[in-house]
PDB file of C-alpha atoms and ligand atoms in Angstrom:
ATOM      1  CA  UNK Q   1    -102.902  -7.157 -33.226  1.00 39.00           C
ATOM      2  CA  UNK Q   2    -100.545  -4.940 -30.810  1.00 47.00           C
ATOM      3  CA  UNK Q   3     -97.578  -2.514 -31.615  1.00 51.00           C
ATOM      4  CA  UNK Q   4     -95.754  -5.316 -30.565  1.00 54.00           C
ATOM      5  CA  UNK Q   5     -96.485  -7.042 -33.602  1.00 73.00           C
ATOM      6  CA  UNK Q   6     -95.470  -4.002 -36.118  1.00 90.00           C
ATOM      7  CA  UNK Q   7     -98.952  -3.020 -36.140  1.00 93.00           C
ATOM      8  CA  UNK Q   8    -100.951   0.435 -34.594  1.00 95.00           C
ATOM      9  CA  UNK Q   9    -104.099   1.597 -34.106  1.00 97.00           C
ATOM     10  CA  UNK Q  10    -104.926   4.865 -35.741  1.00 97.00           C
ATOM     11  CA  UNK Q  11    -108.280   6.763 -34.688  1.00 98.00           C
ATOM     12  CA  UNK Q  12    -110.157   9.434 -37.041  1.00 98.00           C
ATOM     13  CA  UNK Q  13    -112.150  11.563 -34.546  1.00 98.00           C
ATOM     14  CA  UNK Q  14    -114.968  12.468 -37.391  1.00 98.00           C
ATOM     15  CA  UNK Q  15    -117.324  14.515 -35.578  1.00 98.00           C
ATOM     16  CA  UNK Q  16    -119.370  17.232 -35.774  1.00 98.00           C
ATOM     17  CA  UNK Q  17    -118.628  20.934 -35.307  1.00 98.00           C
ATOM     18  CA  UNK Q  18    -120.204  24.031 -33.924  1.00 98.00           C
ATOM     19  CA  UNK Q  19    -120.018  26.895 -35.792  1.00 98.00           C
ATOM     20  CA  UNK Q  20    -118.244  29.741 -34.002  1.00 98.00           C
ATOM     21  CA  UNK Q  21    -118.423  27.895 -30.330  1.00 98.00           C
ATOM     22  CA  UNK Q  22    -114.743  26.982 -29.354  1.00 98.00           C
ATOM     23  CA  UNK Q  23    -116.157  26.034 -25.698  1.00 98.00           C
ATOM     24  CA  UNK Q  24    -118.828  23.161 -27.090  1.00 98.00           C
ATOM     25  CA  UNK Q  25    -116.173  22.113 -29.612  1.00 98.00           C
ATOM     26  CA  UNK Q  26    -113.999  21.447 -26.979  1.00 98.00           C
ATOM     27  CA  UNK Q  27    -115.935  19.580 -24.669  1.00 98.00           C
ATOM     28  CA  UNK Q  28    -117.750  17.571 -28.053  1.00 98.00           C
ATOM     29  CA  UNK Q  29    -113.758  16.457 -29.179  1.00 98.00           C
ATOM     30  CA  UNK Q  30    -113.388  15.604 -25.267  1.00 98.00           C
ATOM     31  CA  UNK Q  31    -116.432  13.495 -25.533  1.00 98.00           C
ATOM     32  CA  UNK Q  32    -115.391  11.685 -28.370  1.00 98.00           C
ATOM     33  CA  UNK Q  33    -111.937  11.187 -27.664  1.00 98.00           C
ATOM     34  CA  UNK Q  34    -112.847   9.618 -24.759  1.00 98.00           C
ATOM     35  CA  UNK Q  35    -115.264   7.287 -26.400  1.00 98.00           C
ATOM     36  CA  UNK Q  36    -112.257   6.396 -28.785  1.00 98.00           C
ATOM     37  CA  UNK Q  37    -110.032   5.127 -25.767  1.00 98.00           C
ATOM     38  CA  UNK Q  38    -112.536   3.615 -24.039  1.00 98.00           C
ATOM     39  CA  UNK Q  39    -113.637   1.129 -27.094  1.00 98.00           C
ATOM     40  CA  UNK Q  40    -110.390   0.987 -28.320  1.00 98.00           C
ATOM     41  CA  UNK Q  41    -107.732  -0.184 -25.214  1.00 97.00           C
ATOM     42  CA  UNK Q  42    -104.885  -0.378 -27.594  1.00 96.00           C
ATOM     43  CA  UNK Q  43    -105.161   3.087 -29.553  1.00 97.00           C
ATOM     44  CA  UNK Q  44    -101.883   4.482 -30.542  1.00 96.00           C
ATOM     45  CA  UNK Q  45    -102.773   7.434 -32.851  1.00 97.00           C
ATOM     46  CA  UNK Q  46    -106.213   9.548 -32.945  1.00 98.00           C
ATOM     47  CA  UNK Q  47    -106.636  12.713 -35.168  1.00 98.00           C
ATOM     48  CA  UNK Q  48    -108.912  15.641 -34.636  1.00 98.00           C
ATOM     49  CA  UNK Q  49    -110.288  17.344 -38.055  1.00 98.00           C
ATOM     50  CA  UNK Q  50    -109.624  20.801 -39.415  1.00 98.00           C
ATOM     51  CA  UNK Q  51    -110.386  23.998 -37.649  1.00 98.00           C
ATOM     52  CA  UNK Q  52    -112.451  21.973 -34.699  1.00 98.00           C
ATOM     53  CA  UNK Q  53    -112.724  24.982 -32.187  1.00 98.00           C
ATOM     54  CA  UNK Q  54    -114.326  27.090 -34.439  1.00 98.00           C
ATOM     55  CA  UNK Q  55    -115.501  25.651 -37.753  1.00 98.00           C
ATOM     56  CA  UNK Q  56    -115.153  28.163 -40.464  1.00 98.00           C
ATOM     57  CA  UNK Q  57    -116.839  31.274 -38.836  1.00 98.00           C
ATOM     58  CA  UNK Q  58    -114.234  33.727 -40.290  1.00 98.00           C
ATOM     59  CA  UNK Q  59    -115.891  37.086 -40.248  1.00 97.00           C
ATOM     60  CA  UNK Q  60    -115.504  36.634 -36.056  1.00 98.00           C
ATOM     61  CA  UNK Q  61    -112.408  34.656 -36.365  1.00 98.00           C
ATOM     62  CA  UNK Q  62    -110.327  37.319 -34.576  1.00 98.00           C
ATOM     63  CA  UNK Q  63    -112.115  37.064 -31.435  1.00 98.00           C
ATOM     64  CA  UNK Q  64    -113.191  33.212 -31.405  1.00 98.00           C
ATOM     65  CA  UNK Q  65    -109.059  32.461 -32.443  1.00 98.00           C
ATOM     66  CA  UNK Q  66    -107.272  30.584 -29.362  1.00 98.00           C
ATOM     67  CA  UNK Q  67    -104.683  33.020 -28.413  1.00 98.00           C
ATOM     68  CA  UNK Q  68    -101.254  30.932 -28.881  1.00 98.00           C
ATOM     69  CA  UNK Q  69    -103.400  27.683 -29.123  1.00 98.00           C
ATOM     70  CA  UNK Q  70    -102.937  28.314 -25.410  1.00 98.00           C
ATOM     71  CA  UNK Q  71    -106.313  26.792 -24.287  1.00 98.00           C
ATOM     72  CA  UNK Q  72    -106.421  23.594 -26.699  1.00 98.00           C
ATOM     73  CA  UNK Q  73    -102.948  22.862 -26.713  1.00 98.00           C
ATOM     74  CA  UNK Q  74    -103.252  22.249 -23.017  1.00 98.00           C
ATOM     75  CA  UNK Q  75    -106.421  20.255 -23.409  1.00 98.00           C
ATOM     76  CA  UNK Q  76    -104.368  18.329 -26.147  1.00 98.00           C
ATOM     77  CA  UNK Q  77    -101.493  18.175 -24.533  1.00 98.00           C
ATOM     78  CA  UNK Q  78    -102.976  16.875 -21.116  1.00 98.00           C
ATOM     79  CA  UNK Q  79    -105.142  14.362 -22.594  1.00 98.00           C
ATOM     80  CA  UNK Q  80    -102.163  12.482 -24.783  1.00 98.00           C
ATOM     81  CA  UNK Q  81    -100.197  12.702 -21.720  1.00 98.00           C
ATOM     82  CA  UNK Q  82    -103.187  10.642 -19.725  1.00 98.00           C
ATOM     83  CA  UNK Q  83    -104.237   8.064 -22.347  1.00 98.00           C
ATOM     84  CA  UNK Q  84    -100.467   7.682 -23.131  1.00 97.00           C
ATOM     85  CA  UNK Q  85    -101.662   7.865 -27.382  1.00 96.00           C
ATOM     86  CA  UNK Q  86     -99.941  10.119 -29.779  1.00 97.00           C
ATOM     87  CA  UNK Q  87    -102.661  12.830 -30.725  1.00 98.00           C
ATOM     88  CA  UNK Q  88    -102.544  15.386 -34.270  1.00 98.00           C
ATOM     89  CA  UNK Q  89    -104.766  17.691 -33.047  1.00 98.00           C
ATOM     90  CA  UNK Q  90    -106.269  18.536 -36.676  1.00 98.00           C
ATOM     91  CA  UNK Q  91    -106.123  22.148 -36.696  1.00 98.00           C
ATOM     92  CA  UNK Q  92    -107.408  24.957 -34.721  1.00 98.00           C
ATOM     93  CA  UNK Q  93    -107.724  28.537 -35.388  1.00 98.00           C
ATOM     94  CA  UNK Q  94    -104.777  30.264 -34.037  1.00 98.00           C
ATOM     95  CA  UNK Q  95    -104.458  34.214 -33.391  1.00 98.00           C
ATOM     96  CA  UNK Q  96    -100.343  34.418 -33.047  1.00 98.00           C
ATOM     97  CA  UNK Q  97     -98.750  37.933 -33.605  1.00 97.00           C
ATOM     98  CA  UNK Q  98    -102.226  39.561 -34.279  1.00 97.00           C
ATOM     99  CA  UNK Q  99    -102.677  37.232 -37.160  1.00 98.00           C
ATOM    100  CA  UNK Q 100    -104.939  33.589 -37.761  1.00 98.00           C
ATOM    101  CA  UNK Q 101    -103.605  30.727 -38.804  1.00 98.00           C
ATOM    102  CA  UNK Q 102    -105.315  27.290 -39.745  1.00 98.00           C
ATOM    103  CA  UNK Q 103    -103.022  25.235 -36.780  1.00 98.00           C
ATOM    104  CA  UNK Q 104    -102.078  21.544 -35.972  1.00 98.00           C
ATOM    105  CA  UNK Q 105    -100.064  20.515 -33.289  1.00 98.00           C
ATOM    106  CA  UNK Q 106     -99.339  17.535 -32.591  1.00 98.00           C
ATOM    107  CA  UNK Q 107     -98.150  15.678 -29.434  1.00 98.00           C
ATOM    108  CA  UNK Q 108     -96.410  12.165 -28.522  1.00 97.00           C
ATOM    109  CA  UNK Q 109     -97.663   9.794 -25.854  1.00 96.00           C
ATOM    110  CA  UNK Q 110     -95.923  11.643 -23.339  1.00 97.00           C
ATOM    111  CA  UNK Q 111     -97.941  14.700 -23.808  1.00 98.00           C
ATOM    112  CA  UNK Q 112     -95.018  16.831 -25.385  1.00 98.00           C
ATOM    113  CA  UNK Q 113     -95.514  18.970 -28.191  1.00 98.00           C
ATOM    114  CA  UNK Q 114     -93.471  17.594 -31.340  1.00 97.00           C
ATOM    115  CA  UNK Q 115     -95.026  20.018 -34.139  1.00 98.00           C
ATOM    116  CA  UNK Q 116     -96.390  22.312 -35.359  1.00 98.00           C
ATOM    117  CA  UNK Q 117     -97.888  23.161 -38.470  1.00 98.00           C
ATOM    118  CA  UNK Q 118     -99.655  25.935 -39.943  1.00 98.00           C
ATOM    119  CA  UNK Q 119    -101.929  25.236 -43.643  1.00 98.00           C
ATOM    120  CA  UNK Q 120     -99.324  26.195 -46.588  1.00 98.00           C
ATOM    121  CA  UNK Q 121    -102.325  26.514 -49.354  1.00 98.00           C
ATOM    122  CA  UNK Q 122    -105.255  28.620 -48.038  1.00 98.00           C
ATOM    123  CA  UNK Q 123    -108.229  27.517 -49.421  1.00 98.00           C
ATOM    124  CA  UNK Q 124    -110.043  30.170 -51.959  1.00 98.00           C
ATOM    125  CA  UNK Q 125    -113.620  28.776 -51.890  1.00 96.00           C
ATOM    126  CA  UNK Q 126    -113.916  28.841 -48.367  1.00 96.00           C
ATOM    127  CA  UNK Q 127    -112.679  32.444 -47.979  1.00 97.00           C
ATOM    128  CA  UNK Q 128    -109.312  31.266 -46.080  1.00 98.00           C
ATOM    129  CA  UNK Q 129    -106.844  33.871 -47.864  1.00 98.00           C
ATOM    130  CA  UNK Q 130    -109.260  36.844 -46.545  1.00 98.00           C
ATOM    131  CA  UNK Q 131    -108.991  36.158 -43.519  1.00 98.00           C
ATOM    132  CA  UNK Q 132    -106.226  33.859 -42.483  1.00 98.00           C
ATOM    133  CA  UNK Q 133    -102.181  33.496 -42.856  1.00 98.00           C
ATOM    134  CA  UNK Q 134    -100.541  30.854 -44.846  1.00 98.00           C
ATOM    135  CA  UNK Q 135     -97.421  28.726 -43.551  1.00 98.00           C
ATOM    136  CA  UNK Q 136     -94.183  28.916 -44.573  1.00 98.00           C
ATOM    137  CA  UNK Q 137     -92.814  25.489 -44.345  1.00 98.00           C
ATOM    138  CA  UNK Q 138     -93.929  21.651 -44.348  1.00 98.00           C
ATOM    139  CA  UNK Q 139     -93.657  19.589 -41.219  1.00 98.00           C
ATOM    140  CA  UNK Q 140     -92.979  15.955 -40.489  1.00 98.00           C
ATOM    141  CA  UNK Q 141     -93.143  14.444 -37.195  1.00 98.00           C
ATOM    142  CA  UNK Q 142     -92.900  11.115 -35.654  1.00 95.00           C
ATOM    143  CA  UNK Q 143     -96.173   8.813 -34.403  1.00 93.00           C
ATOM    144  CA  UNK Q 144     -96.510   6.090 -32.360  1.00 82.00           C
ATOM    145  CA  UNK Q 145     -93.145   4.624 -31.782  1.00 72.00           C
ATOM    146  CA  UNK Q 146     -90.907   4.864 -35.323  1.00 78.00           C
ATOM    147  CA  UNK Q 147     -93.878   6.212 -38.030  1.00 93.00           C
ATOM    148  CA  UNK Q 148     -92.501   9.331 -39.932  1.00 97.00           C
ATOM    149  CA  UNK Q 149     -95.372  11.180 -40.611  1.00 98.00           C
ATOM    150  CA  UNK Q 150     -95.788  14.683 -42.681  1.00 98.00           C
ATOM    151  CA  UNK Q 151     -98.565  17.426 -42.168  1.00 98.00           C
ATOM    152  CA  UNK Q 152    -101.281  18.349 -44.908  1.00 98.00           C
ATOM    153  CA  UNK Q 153    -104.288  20.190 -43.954  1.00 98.00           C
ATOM    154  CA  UNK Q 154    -107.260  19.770 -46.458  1.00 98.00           C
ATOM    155  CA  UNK Q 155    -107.020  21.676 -49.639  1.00 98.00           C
ATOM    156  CA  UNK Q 156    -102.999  20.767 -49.524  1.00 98.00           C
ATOM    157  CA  UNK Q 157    -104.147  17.301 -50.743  1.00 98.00           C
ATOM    158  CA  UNK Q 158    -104.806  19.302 -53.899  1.00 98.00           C
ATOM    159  CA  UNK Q 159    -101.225  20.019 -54.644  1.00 98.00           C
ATOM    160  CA  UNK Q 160     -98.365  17.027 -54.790  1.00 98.00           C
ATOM    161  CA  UNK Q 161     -95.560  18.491 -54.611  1.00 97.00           C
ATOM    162  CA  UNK Q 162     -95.824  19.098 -50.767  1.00 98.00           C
ATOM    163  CA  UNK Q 163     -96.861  15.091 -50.111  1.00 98.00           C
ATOM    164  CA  UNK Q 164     -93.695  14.071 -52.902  1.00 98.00           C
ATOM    165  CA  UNK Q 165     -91.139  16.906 -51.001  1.00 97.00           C
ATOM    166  CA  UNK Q 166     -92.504  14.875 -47.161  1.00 98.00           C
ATOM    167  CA  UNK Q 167     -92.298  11.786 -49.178  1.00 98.00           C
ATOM    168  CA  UNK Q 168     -88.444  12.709 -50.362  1.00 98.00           C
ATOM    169  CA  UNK Q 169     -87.752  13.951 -46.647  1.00 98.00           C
ATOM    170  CA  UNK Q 170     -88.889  10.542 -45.050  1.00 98.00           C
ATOM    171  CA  UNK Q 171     -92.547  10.835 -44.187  1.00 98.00           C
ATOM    172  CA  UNK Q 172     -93.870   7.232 -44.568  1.00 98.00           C
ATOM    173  CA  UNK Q 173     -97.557   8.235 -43.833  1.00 98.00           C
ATOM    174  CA  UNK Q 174     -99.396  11.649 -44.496  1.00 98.00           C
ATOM    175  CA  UNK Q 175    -101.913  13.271 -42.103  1.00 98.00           C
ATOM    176  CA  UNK Q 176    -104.934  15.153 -43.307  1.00 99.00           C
ATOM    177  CA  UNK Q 177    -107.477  16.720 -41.221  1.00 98.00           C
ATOM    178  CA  UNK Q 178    -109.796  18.090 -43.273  1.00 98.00           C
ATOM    179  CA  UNK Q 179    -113.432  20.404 -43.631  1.00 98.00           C
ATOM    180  CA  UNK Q 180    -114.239  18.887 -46.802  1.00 98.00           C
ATOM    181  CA  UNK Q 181    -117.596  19.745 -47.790  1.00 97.00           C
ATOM    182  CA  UNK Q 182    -119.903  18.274 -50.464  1.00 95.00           C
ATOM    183  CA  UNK Q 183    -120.328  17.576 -53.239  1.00 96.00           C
ATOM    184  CA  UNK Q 184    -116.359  16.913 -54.008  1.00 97.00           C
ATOM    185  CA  UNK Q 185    -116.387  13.689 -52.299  1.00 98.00           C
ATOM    186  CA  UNK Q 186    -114.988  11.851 -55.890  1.00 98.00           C
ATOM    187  CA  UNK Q 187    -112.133  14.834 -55.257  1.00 98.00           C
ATOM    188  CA  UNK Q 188    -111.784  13.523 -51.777  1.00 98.00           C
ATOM    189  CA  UNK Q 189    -111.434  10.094 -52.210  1.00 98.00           C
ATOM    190  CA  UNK Q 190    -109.932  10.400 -56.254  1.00 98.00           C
ATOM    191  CA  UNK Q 191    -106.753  12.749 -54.621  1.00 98.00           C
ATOM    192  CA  UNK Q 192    -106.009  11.031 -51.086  1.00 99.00           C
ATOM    193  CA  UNK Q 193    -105.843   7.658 -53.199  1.00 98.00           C
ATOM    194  CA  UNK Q 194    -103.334   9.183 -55.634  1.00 98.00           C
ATOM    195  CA  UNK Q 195    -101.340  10.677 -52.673  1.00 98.00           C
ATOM    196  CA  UNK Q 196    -100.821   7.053 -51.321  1.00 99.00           C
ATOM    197  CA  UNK Q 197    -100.404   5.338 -54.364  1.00 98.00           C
ATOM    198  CA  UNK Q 198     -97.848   7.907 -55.720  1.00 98.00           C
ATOM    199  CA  UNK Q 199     -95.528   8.445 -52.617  1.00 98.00           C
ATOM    200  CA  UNK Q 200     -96.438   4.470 -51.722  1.00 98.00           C
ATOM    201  CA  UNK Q 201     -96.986   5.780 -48.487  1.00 98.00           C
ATOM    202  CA  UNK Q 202    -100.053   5.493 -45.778  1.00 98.00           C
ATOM    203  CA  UNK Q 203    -102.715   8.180 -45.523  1.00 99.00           C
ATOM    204  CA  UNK Q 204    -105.142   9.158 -42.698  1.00 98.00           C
ATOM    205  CA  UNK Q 205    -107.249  11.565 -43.271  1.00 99.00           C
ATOM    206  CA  UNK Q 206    -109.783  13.018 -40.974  1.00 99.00           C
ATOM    207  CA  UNK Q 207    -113.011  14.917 -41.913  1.00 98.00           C
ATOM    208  CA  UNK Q 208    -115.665  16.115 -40.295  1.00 98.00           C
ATOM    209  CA  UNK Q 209    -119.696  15.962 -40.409  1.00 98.00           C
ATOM    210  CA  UNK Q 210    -122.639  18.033 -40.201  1.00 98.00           C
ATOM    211  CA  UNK Q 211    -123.163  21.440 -41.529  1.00 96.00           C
ATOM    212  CA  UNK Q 212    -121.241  24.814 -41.077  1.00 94.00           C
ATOM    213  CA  UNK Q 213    -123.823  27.552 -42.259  1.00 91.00           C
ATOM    214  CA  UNK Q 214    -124.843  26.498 -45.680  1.00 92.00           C
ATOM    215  CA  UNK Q 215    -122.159  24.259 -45.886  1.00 95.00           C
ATOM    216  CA  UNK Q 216    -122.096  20.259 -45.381  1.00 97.00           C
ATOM    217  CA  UNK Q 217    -120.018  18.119 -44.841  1.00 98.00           C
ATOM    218  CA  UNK Q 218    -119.743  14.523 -45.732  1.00 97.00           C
ATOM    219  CA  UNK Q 219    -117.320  12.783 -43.443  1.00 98.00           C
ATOM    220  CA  UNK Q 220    -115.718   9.845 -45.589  1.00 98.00           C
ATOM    221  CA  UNK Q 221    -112.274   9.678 -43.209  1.00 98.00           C
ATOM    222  CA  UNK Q 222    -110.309   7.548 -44.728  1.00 98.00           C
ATOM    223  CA  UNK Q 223    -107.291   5.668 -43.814  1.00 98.00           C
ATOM    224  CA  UNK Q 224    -105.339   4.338 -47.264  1.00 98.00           C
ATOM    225  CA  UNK Q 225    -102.282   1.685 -47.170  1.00 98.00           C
ATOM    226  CA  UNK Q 226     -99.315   2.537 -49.546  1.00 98.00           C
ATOM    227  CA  UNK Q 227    -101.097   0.443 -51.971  1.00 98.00           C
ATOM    228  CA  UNK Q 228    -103.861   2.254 -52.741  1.00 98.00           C
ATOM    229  CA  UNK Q 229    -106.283  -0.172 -50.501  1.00 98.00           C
ATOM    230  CA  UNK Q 230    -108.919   1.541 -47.926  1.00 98.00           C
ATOM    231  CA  UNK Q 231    -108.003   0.041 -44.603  1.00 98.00           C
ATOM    232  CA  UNK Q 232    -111.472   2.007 -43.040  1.00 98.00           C
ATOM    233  CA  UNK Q 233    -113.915   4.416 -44.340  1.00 98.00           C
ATOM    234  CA  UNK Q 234    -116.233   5.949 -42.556  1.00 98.00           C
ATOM    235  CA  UNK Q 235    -119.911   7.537 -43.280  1.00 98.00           C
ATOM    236  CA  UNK Q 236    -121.648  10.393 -43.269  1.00 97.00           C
ATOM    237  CA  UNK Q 237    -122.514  10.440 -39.964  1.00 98.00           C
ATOM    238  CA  UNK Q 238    -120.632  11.102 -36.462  1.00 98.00           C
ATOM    239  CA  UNK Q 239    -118.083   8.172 -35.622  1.00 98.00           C
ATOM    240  CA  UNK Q 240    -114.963   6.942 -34.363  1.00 98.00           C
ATOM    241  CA  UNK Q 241    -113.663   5.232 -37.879  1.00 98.00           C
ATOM    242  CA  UNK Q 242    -110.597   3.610 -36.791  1.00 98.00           C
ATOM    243  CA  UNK Q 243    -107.994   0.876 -38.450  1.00 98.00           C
ATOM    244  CA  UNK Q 244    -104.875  -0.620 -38.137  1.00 97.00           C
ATOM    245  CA  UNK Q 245    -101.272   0.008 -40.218  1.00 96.00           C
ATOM    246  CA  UNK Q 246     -98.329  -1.758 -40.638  1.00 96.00           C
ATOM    247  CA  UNK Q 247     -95.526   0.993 -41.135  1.00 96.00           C
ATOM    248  CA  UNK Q 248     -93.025  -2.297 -42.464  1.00 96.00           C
ATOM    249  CA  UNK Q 249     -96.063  -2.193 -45.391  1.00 97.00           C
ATOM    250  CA  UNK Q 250     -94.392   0.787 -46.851  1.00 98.00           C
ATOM    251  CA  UNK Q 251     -90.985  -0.640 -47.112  1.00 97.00           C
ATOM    252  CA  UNK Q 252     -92.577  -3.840 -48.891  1.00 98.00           C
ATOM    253  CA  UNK Q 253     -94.792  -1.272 -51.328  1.00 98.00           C
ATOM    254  CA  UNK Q 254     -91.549   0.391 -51.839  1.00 98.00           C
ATOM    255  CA  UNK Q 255     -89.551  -2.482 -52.835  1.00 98.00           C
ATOM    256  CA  UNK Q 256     -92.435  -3.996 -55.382  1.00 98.00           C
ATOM    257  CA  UNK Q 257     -92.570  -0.209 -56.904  1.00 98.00           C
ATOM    258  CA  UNK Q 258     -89.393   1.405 -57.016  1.00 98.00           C
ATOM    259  CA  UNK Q 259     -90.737   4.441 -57.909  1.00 97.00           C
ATOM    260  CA  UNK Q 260     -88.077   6.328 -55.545  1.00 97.00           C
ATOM    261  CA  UNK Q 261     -85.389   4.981 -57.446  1.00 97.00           C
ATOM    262  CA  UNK Q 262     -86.740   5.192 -60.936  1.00 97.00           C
ATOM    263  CA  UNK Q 263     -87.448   9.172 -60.287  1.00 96.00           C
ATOM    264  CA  UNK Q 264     -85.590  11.393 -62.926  1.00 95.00           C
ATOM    265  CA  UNK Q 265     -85.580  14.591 -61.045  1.00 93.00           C
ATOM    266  CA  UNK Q 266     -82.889  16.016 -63.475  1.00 93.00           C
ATOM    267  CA  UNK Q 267     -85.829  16.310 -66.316  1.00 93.00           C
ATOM    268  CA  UNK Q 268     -88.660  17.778 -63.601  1.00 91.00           C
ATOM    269  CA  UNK Q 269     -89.352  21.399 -64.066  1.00 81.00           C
ATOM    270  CA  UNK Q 270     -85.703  22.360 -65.503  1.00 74.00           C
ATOM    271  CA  UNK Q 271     -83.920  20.101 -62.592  1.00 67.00           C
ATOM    272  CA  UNK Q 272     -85.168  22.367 -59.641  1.00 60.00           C
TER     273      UNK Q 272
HETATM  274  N1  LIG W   1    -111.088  23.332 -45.943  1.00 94.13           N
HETATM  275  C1  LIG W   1    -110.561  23.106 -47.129  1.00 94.13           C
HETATM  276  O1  LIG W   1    -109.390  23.309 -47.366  1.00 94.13           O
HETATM  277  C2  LIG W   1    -111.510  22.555 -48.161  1.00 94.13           C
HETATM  278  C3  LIG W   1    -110.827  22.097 -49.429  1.00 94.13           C
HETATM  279  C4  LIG W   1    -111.814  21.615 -50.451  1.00 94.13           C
HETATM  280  O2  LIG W   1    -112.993  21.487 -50.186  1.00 94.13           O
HETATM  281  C5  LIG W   1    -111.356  21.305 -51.801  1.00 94.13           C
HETATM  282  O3  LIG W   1    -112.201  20.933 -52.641  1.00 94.13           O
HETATM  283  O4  LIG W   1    -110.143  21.415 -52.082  1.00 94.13           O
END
């Protein structure tokens, strides 16, 4: 099947990560981006997981951070541009103004940079908030040619309200890269389910493998239709888990459902 036909090829780049080694984690995602257009001709979207250049190596964080994104937003940039494939470049760590941010850019087939997002809901159990800046706003962006897509990094699959407001603001797909580390893969799976099902919409989600200091993780990218069906999975090993969507699937969801229309936002949380 070809865009041609209403349908795209999404890519989850779920690979390892080196703690605290921005140069190997660059040239590993180079490796395995490349191996994702070379098996795949017709990919139209690929997606990088959370914090790639540096894992979650915090206590150096201020002198791993890529100043401005400067050195992967090139690479990210530059490589879209080539392979002519939209890219969310999961997140990096970002030192902008003297502070880090959890960062994802993303860029269109022509290489440009159409957003950027920085993680709204730092992430406790992972030490985030000690070290690292929270956003200030959502994003949505567009994929491929005419998918509306909204930004969530990891532990923002924990809270709804940011997938419904994306939802309300015309995201028809939510993008996740994620460190999610075991043993919360029920969590995983049990909330990016609900976040499809609820806002009918599709979501690809990318995690990575392997093990950060004591912690592992488990992989299990996912890509979920508007339905609530898994259009790929993958393990718990290294891989390029990739699957198709059909963005005309969440108008049909939508129309079966109307949850949009059946909303009473009046009665929700005194009417705000
Ligand atoms: N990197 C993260 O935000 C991890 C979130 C997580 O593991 C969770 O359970 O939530």
């Amino acid at each position: 099947m070809t865009e041609q036909q209403g349908k795209l090829r999404v890519a989850l780049i779920q690979g390892n990560i080196t703690l605290g080694n921005p140069e190997a984690n660059h040239a590993h995602m180079q490796m395995l981006l490349e191996r994702a257009v070379e098996q795949y001709p017709d990919l139209k979207v690929a997606v990088l997981p959370e914090m790639w250049n540096t894992g979650y190596a915090l206590t150096q964080i201020h002198e791993l951070a890529d100043p401005e994104g400067q050195t992967s937003r090139a690479w990210l940039s530059a490589f879209a541009k080539k392979h002519g494939l939209s890219i969310v470049g999961g997140s990096i760590a970002e030192k902008r103004d003297g502070q880090i941010y959890n960062t994802m850019y993303v860029y269109n087939e022509a290489g440009e940079e159409v957003s950027r997002y920085d993680k709204l809901h730092l992430f406790r159990l992972m030490d985030e908030e000690k070290y690292l800046e929270p956003g200030a706003q959502p994003e949505m962006f567009e994929l491929g040619s005419g998918l509306t897509a909204g930004a969530s990094i990891c532990y923002d699959i924990r809270f709804p309200e940011l997938a419904r407001t994306l939802a309300l603001s015309g995201a028809r797909a939510l993008i996740v890269p994620a460190e999610w580390p075991n043993p919360r893969l029920h969590h995983w799976r049990t909330l990016l389910t609900a976040r499809a099902i609820e806002n009918q919409m599709y979501v690809i989600a990318c995690n990575r493998v392997g093990k950060g200091g004591d912690t592992e993780f488990f992989g299990h990218s996912l890509i979920i239709d508007p339905w609530g069906e898994i259009v790929a999975e993958g393990g718990e090993g290294e891989e390029i888990v990739t699957g198709m969507i059909r963005p005309a699937l969440v108008d049909e969801v939508r129309g079966r459902i109307p949850v949009f229309e059946d909303r009473r936002p009046s009665i929700y949380f005194g009417g705000k």
